[in-house]
CSV table of C-alpha atoms and ligand atoms in Angstrom, one decimal:
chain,number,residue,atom,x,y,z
A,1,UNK,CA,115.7,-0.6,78.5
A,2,UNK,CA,118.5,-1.7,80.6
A,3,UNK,CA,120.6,0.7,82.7
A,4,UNK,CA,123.5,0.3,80.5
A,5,UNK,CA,121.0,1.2,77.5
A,6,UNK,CA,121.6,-2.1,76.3
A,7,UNK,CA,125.4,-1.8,75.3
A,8,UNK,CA,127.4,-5.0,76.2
A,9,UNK,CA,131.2,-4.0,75.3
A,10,UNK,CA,132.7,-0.1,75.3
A,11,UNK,CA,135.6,1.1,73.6
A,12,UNK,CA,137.6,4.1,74.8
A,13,UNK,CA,139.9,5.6,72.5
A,14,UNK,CA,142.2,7.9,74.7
A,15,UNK,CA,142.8,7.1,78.6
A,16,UNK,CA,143.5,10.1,79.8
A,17,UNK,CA,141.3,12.3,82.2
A,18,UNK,CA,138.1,11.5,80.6
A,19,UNK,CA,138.4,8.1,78.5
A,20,UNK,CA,140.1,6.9,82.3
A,21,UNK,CA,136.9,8.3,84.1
A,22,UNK,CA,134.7,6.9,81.9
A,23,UNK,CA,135.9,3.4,82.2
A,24,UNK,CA,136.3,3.8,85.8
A,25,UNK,CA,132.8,4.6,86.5
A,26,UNK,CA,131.1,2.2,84.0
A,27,UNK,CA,133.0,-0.3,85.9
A,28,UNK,CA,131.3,0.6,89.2
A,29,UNK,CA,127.8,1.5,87.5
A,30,UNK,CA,127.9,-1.4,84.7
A,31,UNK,CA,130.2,-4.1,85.9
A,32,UNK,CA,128.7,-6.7,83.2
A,33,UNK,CA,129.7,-4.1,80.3
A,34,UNK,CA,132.8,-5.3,78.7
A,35,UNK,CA,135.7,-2.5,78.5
A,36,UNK,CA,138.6,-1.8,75.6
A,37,UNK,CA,140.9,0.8,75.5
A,38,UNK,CA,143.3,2.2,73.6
A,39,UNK,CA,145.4,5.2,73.7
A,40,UNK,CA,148.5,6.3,71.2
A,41,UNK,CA,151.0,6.4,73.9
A,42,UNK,CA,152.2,3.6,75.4
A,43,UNK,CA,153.3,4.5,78.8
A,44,UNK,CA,149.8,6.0,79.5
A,45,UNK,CA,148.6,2.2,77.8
A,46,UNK,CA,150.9,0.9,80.5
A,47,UNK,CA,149.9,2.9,83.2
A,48,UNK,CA,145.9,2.6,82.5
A,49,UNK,CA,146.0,-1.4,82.6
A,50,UNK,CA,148.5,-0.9,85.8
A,51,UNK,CA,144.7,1.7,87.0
A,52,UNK,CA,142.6,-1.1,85.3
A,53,UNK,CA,141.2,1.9,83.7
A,54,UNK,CA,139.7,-0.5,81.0
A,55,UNK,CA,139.0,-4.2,81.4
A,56,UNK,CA,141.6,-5.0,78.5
A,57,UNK,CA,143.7,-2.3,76.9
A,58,UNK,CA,144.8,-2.9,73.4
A,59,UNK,CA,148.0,-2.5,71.6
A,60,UNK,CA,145.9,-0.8,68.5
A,61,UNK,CA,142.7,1.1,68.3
A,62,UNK,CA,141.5,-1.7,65.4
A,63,UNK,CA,141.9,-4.2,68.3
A,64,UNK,CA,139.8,-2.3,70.9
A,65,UNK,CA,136.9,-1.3,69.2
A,66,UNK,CA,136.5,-5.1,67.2
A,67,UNK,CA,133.7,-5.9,69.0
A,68,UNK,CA,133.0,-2.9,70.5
A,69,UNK,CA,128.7,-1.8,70.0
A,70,UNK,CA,129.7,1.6,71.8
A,71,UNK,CA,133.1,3.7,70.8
A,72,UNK,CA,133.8,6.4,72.5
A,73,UNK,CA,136.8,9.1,71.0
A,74,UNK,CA,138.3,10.7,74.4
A,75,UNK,CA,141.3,12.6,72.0
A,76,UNK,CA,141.3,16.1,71.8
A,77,UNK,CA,139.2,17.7,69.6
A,78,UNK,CA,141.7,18.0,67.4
A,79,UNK,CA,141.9,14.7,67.1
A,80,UNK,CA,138.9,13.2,66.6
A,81,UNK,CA,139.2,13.0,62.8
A,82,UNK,CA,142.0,10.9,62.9
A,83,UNK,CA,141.0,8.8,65.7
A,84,UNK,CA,138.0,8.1,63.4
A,85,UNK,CA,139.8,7.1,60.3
A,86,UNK,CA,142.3,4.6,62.6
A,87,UNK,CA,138.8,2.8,63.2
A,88,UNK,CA,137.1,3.1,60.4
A,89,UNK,CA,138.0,-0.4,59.2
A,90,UNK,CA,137.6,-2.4,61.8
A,91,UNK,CA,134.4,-1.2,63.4
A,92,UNK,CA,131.2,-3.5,63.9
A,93,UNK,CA,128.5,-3.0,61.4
A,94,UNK,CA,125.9,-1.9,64.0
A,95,UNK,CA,128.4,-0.2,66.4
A,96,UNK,CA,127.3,3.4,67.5
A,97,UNK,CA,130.4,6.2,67.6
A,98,UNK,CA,130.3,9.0,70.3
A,99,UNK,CA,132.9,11.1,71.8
A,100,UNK,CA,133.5,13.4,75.1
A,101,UNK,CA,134.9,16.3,73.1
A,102,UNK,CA,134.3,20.0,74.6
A,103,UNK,CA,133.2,21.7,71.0
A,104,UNK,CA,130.5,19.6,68.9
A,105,UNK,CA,130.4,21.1,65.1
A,106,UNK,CA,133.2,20.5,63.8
A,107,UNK,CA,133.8,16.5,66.0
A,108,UNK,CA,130.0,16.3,64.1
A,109,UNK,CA,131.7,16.9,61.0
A,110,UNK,CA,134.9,14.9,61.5
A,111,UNK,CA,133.0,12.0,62.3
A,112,UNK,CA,130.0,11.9,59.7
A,113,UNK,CA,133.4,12.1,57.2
A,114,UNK,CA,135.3,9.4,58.9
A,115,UNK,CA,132.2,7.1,59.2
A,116,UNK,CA,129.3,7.4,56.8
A,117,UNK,CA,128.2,4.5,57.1
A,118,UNK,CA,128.3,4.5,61.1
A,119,UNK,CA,125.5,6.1,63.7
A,120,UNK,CA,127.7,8.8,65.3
A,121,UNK,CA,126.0,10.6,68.5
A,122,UNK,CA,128.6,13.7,69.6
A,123,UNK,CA,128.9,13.8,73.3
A,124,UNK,CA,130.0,16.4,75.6
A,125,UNK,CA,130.0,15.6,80.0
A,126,UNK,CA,130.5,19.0,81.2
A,127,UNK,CA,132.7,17.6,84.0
A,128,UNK,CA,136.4,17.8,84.3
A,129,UNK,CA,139.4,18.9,86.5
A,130,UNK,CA,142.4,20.7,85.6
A,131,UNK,CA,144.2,17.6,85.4
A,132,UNK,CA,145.3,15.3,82.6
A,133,UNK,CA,146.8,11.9,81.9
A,134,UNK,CA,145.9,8.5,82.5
A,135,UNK,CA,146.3,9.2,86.5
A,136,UNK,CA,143.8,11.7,86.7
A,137,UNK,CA,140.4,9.6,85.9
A,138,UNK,CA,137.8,8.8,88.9
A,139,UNK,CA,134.5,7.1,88.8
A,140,UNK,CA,132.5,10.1,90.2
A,141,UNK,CA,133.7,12.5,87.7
A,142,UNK,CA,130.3,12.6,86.1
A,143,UNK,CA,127.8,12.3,89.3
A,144,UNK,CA,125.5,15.5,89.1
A,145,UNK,CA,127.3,17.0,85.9
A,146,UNK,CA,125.6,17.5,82.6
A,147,UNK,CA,126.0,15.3,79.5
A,148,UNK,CA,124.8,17.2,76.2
A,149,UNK,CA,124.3,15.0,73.3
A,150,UNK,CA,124.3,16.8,70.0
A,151,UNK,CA,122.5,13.8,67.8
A,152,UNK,CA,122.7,14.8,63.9
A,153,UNK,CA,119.6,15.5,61.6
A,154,UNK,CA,118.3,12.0,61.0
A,155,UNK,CA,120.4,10.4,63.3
A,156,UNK,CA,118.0,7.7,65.0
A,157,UNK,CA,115.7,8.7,68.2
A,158,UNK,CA,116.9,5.1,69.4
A,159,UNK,CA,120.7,5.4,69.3
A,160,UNK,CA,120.3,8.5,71.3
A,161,UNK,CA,118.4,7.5,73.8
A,162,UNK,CA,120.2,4.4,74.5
A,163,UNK,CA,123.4,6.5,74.6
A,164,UNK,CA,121.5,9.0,77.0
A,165,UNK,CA,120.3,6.0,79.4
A,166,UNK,CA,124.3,5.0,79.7
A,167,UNK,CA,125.3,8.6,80.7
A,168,UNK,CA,122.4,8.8,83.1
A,169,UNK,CA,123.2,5.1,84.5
A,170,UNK,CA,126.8,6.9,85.1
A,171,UNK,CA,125.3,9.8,87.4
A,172,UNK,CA,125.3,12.4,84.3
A,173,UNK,CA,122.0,14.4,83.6
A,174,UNK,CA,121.9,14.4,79.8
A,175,UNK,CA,120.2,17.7,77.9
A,176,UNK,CA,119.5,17.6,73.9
A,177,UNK,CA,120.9,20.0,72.3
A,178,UNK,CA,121.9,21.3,68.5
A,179,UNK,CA,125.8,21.1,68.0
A,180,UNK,CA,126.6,25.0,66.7
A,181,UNK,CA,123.9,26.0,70.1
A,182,UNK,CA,126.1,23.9,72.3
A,183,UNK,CA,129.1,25.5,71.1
A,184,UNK,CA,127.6,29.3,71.4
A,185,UNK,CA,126.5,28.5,75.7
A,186,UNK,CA,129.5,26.7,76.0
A,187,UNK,CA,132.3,29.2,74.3
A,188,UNK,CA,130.3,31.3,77.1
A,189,UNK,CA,130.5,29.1,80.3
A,190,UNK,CA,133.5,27.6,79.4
A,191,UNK,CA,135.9,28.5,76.6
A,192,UNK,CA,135.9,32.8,77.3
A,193,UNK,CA,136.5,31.9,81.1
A,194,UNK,CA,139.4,29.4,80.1
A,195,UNK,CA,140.7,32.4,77.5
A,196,UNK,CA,140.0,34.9,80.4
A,197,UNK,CA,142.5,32.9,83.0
A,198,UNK,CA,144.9,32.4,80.2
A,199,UNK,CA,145.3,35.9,79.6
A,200,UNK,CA,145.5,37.0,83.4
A,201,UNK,CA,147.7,34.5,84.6
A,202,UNK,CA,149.9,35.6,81.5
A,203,UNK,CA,149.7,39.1,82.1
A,204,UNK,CA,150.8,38.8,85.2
A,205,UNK,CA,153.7,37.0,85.0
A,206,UNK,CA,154.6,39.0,82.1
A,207,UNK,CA,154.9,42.4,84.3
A,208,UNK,CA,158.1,44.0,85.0
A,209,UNK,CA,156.8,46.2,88.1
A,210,UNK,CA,155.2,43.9,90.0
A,211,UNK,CA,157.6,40.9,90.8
A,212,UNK,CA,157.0,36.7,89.9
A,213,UNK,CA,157.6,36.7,93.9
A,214,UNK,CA,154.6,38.9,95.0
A,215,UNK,CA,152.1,37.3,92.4
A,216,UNK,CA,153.0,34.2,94.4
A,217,UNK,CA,152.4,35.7,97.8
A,218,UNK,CA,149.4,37.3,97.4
A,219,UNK,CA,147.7,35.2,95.2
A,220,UNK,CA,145.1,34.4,97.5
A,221,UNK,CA,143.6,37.6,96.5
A,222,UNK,CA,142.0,36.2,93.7
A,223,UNK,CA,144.6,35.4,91.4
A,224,UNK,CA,145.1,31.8,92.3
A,225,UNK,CA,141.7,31.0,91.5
A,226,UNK,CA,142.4,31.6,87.5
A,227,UNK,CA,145.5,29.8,87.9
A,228,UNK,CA,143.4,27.0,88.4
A,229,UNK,CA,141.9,27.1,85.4
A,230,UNK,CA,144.5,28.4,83.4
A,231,UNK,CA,146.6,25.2,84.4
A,232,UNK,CA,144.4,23.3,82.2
A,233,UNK,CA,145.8,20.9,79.5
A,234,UNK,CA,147.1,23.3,76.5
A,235,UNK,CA,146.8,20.5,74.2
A,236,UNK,CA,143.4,20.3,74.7
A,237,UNK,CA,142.4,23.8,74.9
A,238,UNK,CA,144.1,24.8,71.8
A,239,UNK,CA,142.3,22.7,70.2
A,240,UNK,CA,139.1,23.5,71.4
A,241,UNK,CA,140.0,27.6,70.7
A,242,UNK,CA,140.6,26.0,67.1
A,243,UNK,CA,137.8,24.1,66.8
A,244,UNK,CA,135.2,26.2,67.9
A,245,UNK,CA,136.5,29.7,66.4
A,246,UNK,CA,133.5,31.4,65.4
A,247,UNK,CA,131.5,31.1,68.7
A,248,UNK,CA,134.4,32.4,70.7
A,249,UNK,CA,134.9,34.9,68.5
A,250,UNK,CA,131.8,36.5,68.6
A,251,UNK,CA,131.2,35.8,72.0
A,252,UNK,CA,134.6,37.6,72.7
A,253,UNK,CA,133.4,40.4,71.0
A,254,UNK,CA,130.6,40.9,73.1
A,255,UNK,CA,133.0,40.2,76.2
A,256,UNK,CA,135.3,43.1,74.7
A,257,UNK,CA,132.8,45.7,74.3
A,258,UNK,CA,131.3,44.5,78.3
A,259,UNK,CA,135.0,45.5,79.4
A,260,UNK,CA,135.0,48.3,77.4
A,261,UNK,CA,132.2,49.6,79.4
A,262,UNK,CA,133.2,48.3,82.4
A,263,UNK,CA,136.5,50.6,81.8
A,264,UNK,CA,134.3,53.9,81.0
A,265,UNK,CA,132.7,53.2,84.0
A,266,UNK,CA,135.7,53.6,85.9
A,267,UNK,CA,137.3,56.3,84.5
A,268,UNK,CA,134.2,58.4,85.1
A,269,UNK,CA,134.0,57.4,88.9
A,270,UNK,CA,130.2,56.0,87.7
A,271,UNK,CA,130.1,53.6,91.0
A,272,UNK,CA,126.0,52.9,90.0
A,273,UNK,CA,127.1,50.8,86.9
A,274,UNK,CA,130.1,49.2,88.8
A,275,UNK,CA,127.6,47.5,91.8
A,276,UNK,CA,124.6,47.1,89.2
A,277,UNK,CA,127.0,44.3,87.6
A,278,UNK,CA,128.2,42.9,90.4
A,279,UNK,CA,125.0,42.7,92.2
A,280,UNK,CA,123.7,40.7,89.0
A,281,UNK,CA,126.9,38.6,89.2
A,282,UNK,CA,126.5,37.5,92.8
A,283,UNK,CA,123.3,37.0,92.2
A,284,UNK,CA,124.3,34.1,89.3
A,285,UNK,CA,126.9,32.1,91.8
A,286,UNK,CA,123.8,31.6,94.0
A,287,UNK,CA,121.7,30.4,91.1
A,288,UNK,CA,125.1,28.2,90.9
A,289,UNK,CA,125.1,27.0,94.3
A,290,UNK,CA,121.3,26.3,94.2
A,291,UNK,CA,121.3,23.7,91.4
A,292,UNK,CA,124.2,22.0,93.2
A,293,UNK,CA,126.5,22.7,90.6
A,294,UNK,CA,129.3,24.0,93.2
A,295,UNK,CA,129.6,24.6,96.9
A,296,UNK,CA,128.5,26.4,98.6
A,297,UNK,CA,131.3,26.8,101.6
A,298,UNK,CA,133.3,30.1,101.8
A,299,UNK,CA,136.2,30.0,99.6
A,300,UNK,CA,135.4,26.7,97.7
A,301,UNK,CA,136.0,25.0,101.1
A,302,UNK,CA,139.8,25.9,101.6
A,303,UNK,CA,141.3,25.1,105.0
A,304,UNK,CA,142.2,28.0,106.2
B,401,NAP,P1,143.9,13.9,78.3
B,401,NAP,O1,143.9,13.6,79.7
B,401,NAP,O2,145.1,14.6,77.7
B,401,NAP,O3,143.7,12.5,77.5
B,401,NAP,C1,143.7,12.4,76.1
B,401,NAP,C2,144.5,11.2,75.7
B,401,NAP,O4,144.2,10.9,74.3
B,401,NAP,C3,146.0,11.4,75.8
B,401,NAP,O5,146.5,10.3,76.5
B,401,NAP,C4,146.4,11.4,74.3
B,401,NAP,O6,147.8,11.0,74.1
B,401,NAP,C5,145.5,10.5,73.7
B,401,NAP,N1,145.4,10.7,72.2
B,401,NAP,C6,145.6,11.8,71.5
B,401,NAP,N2,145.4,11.6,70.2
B,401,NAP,C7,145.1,10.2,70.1
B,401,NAP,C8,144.7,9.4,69.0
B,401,NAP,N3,144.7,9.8,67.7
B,401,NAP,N4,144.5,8.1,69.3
B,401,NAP,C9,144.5,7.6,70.5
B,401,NAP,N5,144.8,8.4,71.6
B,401,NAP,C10,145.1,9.7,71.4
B,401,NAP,O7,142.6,14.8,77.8
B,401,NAP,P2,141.2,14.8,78.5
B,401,NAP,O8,141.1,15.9,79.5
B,401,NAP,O9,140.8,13.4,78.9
B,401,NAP,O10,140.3,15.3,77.2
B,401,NAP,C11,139.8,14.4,76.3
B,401,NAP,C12,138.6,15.0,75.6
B,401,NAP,O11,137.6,15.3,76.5
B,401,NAP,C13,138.9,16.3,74.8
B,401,NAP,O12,138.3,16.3,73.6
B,401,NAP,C14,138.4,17.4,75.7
B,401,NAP,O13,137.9,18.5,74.9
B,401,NAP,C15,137.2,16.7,76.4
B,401,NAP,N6,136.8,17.2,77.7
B,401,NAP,C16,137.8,17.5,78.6
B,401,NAP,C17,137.4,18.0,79.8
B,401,NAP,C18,138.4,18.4,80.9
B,401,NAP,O14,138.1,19.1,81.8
B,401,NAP,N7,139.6,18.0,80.7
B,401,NAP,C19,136.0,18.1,80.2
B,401,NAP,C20,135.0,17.7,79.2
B,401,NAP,C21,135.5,17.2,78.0
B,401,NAP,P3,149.0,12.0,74.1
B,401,NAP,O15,149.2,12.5,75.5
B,401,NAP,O16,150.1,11.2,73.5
B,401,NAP,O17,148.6,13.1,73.2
């Protein structure tokens, strides 16, 4: 099989972050595959052809995907469905439908309503950046990151694999995996954490005792590094809190009673339980560092 797992011409619905990273690095990986792209808003339309995000941005999603053998939806999860219906009409008999979107259940269930008659393969890269918008793409994004696929019962062995060949032709290692278990390790890795920053970035700029001014200052205590994360797009990561409600839920749970715990432990001056857990925890960021999944430098690299 060819490196580009034999697709000739891409779609991309949605140019922001992802849709304008994915174009950008299958035209440095694939530079025979034909691109299309669309996105609802026209000044990120005008500013992805200005990026050459896509080889030909369209002025409809009917007109990108119209020859399109790949489509790829890279809306919010919230979107998906609708994304799906705007192309419903005009795809190519044989044309396989896959997405980027961070929770895979319910985009498996949008899309196998949208499209019955299409092959639809769920995607997720576990790659991003804070950042949004059709400036914030690069080709690299998905070098060394993880690609879960979340095929359907019955979906053919071949459409996945040839979709698993592109992500790997783009640098991604791809992992199998069944949609409601990728939404269980991911509300854990990804969506608590996001909840976790939201919450402590808002709580703090919510106190009355401690001033706006001195959360500033002294952020490089720790703080900053949630802001990060908690600067994400909240379009996007309402929708995923939507979207993937019942994982996060219980997985919250679990997080509450930890904290719980963690707050007993405190309160009785039990110092044993306090550096068990953050032994084990320490021990995890190596595990990190080890499969090259972040560096290793002392404070993510700053310049100090
Ligand atoms: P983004 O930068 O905001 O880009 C999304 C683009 O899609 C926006 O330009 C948006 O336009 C457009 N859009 C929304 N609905 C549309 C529709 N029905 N038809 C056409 N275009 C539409 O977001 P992103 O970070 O690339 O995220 C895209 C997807 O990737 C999401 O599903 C997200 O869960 C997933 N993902 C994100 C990350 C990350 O770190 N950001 C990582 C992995 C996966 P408007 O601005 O007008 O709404």
């Amino acid at each position: 099989m060819s490196g580009s797992g034999s697709f000739q011409r891409v779609a991309i619905i949605g140019l922001g972050l992802l849709g304008g990273s994915l174009g950008l690095a299958l035209r440095e990986h694939l530079p025979a595959v034909a691109t299309t792209g669309y996105d609802r808003d026209p000044a990120t339309r005008q500013r992805a052809a200005e990026r050459g995000l896509v080889g030909a941005v369209c002025e409809t999603a009917a007109e990108a995907v119209a020859e399109a053998d790949l489509v790829v939806l890279c809306v919010p999860v919230g979107a998906m469905a609708e994304a799906a219906r705007d192309i419903a009409h005009a795809l190519p008999a044989g044309a396989i439908i896959s997405d980027v979107g961070s929770s895979k259940r319910s985009v498996q269930k949008a899309l196998a309503e949208a499209l019955p008659d299409h092959i639809c393969i769920p995607a997720h890269p576990v790659a991003g950046t804070e950042q949004s918008g059709p400036e914030a793409g690069f080709a690299s994004l998905f070098e060394g990151r993880w690609c879960i696929l979340t095929p359907p019962e019955g979906a053919p062995a071949e459409a996945t694999d040839r979709l698993s060949s592109l992500w790997q032709t783009l640098g991604a290692k791809v992992e199998i995996m069944d949609a409601d278990h990728h939404d269980l390790v991911l509300a854990v890795t990804s969506h608590i954490p996001h909840l976790i920053a939201y919450t402590i970035v808002g709580t703090a700029s919510d106190m009355e005792d401690v001033t706006r001014s001195e959360v500033i200052k002294y952020s490089a205590g720790g703080f900053r590094d949630f802001t990060r994360i908690a600067a994400s797009d909240p379009v996007m990561w309402r929708d995923v809190f939507l979207n993937n409600r019942d994982a996060v839920l219980e997985m919250l749970g679990r997080f509450t009673e930890d904290l719980t715990a963690l707050q007993r432990a405190i309160r009785s001056g039990d110092g044993e339980t306090l550096h068990d857990l953050f032994s084990r925890t320490r021990a995890i960021r190596r595990s990190i560092i080890d499969e090259g999944q972040d560096d290793a430098s002392p404070d993510f690299g700053r310049d100090h």
